[in-house]
PDB file of C-alpha atoms in Angstrom:
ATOM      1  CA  UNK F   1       3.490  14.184   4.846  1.00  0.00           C
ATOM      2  CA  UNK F   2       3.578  10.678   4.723  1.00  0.00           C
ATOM      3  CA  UNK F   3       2.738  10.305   1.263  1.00  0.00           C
ATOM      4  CA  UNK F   4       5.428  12.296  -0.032  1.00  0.00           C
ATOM      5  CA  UNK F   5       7.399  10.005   2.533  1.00  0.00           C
ATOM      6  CA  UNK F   6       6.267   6.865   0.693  1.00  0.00           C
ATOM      7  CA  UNK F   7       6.749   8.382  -2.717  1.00  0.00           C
ATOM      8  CA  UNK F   8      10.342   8.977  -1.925  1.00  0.00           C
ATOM      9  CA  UNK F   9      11.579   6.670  -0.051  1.00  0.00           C
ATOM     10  CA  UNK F  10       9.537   3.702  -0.972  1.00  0.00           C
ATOM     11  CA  UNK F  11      11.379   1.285   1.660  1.00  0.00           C
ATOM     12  CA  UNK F  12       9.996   3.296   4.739  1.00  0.00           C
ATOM     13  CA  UNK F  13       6.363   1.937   5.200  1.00  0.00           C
ATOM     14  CA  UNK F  14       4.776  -1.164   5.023  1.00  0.00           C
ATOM     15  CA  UNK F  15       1.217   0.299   4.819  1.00  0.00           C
ATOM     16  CA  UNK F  16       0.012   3.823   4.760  1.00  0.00           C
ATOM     17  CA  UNK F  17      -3.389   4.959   6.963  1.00  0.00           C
ATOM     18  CA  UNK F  18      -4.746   8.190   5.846  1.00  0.00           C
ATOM     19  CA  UNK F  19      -7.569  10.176   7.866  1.00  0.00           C
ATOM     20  CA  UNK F  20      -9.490  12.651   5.847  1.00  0.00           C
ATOM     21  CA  UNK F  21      -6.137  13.727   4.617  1.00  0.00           C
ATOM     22  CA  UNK F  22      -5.868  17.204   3.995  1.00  0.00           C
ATOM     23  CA  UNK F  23      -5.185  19.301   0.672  1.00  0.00           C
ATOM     24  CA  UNK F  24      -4.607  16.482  -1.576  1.00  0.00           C
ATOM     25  CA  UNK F  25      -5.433  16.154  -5.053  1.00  0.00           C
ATOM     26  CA  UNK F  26      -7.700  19.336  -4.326  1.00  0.00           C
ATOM     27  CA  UNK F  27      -5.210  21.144  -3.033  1.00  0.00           C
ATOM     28  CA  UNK F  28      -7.233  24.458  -1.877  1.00  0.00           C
ATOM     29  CA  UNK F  29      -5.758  27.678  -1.208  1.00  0.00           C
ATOM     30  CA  UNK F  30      -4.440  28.777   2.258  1.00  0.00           C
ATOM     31  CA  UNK F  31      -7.956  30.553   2.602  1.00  0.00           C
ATOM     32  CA  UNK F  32     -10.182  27.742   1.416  1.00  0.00           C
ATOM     33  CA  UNK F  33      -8.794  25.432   4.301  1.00  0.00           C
ATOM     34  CA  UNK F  34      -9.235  27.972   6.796  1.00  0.00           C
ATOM     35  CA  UNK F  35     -12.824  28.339   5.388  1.00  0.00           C
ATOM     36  CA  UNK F  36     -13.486  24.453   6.073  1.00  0.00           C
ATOM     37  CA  UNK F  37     -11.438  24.454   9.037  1.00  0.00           C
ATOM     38  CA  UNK F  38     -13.986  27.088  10.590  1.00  0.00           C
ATOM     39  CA  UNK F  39     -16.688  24.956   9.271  1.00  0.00           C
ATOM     40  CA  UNK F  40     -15.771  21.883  10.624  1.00  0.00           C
ATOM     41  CA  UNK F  41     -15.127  23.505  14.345  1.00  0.00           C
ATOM     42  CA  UNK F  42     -18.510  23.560  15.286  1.00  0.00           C
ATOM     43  CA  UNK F  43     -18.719  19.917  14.477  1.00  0.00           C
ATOM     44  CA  UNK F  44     -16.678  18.200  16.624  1.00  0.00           C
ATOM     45  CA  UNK F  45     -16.887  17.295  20.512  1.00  0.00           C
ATOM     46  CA  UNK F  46     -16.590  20.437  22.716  1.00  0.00           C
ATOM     47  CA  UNK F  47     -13.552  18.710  25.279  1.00  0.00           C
ATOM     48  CA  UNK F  48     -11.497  18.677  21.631  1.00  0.00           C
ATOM     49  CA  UNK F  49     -11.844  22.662  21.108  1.00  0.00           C
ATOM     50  CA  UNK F  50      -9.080  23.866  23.633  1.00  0.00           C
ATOM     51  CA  UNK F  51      -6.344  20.654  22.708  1.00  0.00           C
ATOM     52  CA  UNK F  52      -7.051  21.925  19.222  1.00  0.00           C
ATOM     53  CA  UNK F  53      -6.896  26.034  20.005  1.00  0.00           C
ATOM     54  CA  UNK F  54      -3.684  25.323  21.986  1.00  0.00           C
ATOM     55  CA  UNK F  55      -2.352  23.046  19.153  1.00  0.00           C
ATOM     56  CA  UNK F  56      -3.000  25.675  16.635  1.00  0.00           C
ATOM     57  CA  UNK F  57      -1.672  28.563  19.400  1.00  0.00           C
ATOM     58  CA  UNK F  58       1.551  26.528  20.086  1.00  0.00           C
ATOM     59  CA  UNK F  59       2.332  26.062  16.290  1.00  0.00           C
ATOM     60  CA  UNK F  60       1.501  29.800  15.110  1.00  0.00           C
ATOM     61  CA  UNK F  61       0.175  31.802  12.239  1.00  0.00           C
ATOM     62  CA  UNK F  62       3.660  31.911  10.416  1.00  0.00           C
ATOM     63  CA  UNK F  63       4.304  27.881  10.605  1.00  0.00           C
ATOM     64  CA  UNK F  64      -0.034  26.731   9.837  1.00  0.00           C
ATOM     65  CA  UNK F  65       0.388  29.452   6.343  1.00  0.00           C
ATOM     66  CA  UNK F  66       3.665  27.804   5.467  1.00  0.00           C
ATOM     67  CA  UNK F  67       2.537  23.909   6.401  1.00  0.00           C
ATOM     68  CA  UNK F  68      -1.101  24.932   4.277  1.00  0.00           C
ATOM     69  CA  UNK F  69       1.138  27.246   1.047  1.00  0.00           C
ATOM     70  CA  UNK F  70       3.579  23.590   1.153  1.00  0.00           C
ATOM     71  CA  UNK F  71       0.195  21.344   0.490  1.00  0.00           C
ATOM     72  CA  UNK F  72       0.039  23.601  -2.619  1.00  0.00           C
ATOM     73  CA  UNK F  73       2.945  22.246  -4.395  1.00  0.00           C
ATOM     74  CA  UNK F  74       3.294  19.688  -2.261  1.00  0.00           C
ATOM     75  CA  UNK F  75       1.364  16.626  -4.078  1.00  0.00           C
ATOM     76  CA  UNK F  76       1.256  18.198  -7.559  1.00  0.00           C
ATOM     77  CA  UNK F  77       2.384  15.729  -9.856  1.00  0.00           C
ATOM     78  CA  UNK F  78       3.109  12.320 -10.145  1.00  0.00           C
ATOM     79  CA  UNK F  79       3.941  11.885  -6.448  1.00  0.00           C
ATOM     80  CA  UNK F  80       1.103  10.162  -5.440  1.00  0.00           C
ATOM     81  CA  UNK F  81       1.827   7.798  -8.674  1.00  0.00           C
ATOM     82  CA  UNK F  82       4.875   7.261  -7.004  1.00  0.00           C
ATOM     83  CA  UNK F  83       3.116   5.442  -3.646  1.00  0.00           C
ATOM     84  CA  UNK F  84       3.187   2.280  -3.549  1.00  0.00           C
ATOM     85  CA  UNK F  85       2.520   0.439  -0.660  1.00  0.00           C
ATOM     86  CA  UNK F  86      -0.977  -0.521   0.526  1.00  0.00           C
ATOM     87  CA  UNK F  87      -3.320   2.387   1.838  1.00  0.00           C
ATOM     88  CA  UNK F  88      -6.255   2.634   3.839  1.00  0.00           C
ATOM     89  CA  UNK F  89      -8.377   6.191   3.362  1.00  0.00           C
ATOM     90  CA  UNK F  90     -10.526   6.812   5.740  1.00  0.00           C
ATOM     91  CA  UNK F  91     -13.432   8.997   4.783  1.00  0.00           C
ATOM     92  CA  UNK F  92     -15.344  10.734   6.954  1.00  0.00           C
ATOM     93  CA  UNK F  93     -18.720  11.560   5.184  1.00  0.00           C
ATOM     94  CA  UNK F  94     -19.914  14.830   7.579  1.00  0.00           C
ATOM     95  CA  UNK F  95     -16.329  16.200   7.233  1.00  0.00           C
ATOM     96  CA  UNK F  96     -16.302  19.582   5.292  1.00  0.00           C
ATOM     97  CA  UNK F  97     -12.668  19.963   5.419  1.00  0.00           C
ATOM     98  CA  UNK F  98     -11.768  16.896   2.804  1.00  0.00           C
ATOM     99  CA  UNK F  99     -14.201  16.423   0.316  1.00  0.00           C
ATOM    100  CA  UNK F 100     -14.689  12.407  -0.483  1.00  0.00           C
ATOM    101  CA  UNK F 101     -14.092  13.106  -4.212  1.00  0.00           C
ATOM    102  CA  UNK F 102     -10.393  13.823  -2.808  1.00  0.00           C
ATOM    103  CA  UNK F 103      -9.911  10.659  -1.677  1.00  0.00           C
ATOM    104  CA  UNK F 104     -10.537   8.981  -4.623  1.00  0.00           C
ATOM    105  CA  UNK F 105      -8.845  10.658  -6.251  1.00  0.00           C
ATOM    106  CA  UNK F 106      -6.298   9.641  -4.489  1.00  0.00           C
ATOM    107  CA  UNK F 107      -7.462   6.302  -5.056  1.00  0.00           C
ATOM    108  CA  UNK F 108      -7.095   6.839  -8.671  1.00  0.00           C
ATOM    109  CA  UNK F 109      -3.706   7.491  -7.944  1.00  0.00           C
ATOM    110  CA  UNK F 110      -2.150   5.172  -5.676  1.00  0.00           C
ATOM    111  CA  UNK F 111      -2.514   1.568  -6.946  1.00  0.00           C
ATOM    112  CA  UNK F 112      -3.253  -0.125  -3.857  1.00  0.00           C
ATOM    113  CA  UNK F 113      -6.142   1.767  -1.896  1.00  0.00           C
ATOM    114  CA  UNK F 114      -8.754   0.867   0.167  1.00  0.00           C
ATOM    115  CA  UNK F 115     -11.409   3.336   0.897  1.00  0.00           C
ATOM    116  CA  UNK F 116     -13.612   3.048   3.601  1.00  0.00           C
ATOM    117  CA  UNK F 117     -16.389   5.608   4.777  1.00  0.00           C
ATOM    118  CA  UNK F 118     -17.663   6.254   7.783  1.00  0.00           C
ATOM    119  CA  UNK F 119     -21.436   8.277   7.680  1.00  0.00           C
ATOM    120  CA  UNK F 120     -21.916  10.970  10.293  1.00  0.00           C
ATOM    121  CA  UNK F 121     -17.630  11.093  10.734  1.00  0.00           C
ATOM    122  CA  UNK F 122     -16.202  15.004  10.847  1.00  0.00           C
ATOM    123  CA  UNK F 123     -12.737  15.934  10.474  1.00  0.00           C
ATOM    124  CA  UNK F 124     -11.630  14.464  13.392  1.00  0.00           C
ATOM    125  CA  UNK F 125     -12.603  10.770  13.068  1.00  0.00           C
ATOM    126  CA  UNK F 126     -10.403   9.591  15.134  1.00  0.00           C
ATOM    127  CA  UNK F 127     -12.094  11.568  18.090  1.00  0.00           C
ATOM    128  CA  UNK F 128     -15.480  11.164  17.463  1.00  0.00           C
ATOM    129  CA  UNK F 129     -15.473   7.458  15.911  1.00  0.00           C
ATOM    130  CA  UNK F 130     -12.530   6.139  17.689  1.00  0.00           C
ATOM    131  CA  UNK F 131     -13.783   2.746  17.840  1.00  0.00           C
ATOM    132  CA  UNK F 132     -14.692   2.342  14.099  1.00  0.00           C
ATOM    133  CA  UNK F 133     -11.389   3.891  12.872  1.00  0.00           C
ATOM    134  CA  UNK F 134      -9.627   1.755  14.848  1.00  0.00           C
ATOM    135  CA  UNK F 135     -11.774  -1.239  13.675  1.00  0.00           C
ATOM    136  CA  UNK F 136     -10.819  -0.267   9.773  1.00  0.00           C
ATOM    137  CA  UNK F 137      -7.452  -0.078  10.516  1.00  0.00           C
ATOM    138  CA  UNK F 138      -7.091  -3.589  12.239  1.00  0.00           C
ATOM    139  CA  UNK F 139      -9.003  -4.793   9.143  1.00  0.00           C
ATOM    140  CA  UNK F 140      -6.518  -3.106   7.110  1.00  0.00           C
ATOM    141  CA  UNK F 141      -3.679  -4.193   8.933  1.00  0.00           C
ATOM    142  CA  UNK F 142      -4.791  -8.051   9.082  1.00  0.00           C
ATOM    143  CA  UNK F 143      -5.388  -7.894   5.217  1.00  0.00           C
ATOM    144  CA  UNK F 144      -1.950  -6.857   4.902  1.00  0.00           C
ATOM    145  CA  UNK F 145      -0.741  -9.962   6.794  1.00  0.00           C
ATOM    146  CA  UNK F 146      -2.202 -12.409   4.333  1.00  0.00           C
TER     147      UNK F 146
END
């Protein structure tokens, strides 16, 4: 994850551009984000389904429960405390999967965060607002130039 990335080795990234990221501060069990992953399914564009399915299919059961059980531990902590290079959260306001408390809380944690929202945006942002994410992050980016 790239937090944990950034909270290591803190010479790695510049910037760090979060999506709805999953399972942080809230960290939900194994079951919860299966319950939200469900929920969001029906959300999001149709010609995404089978990508995702074959994703999911190519990774296996065995390797999405041990990726989802690692989220658990994974960010407990200071970790996040640890980040500190600028970060853009994107928040996608019809997602069910991240909750928009999450982020900021993860805001709270990271001293440099910029949150920005985007109303009517599921789980997969970047699919079904591709042209707003992308504006937010060349925002982001440009900021970071200054």
């Amino acid at each position: 994850m790239m937090f944990d990335l950034a909270a290591r080795y803190p010479t790695f990234p510049s910037a760090l551009i979060a999506c709805a990221p999953t399972g942080i501060p809230e960290n939900p069990s194994v079951r919860v984000q299966f319950l939200r992953l469900l929920l969001d399914l029906p959300r999001e564009r149709l010609g995404l389904l089978l990508p995702g399915l074959r994703a999911y299919t190519r990774c296996g059961p065995r390797r999405m429960y041990r990726l989802a059980r690692d989220q658990e531990a994974h960010m407990t902590g200071p970790l996040l405390g640890r980040v500190e290079v600028p970060t853009l959260l994107l928040d996608g306001l019809a997602d069910p999967v991240v909750q928009s408390w999450t982020l900021w809380e993860i805001h709270e944690a990271i001293p440099h965060t910029v949150i920005r929202q985007i109303p009517g945006a599921t789980h997969a942002m970047a699919d079904s607002f591709p042209c707003t994410v992308a504006q937010y992050t060349l925002d982001f980016l440009n900021l970071m130039e200054r």
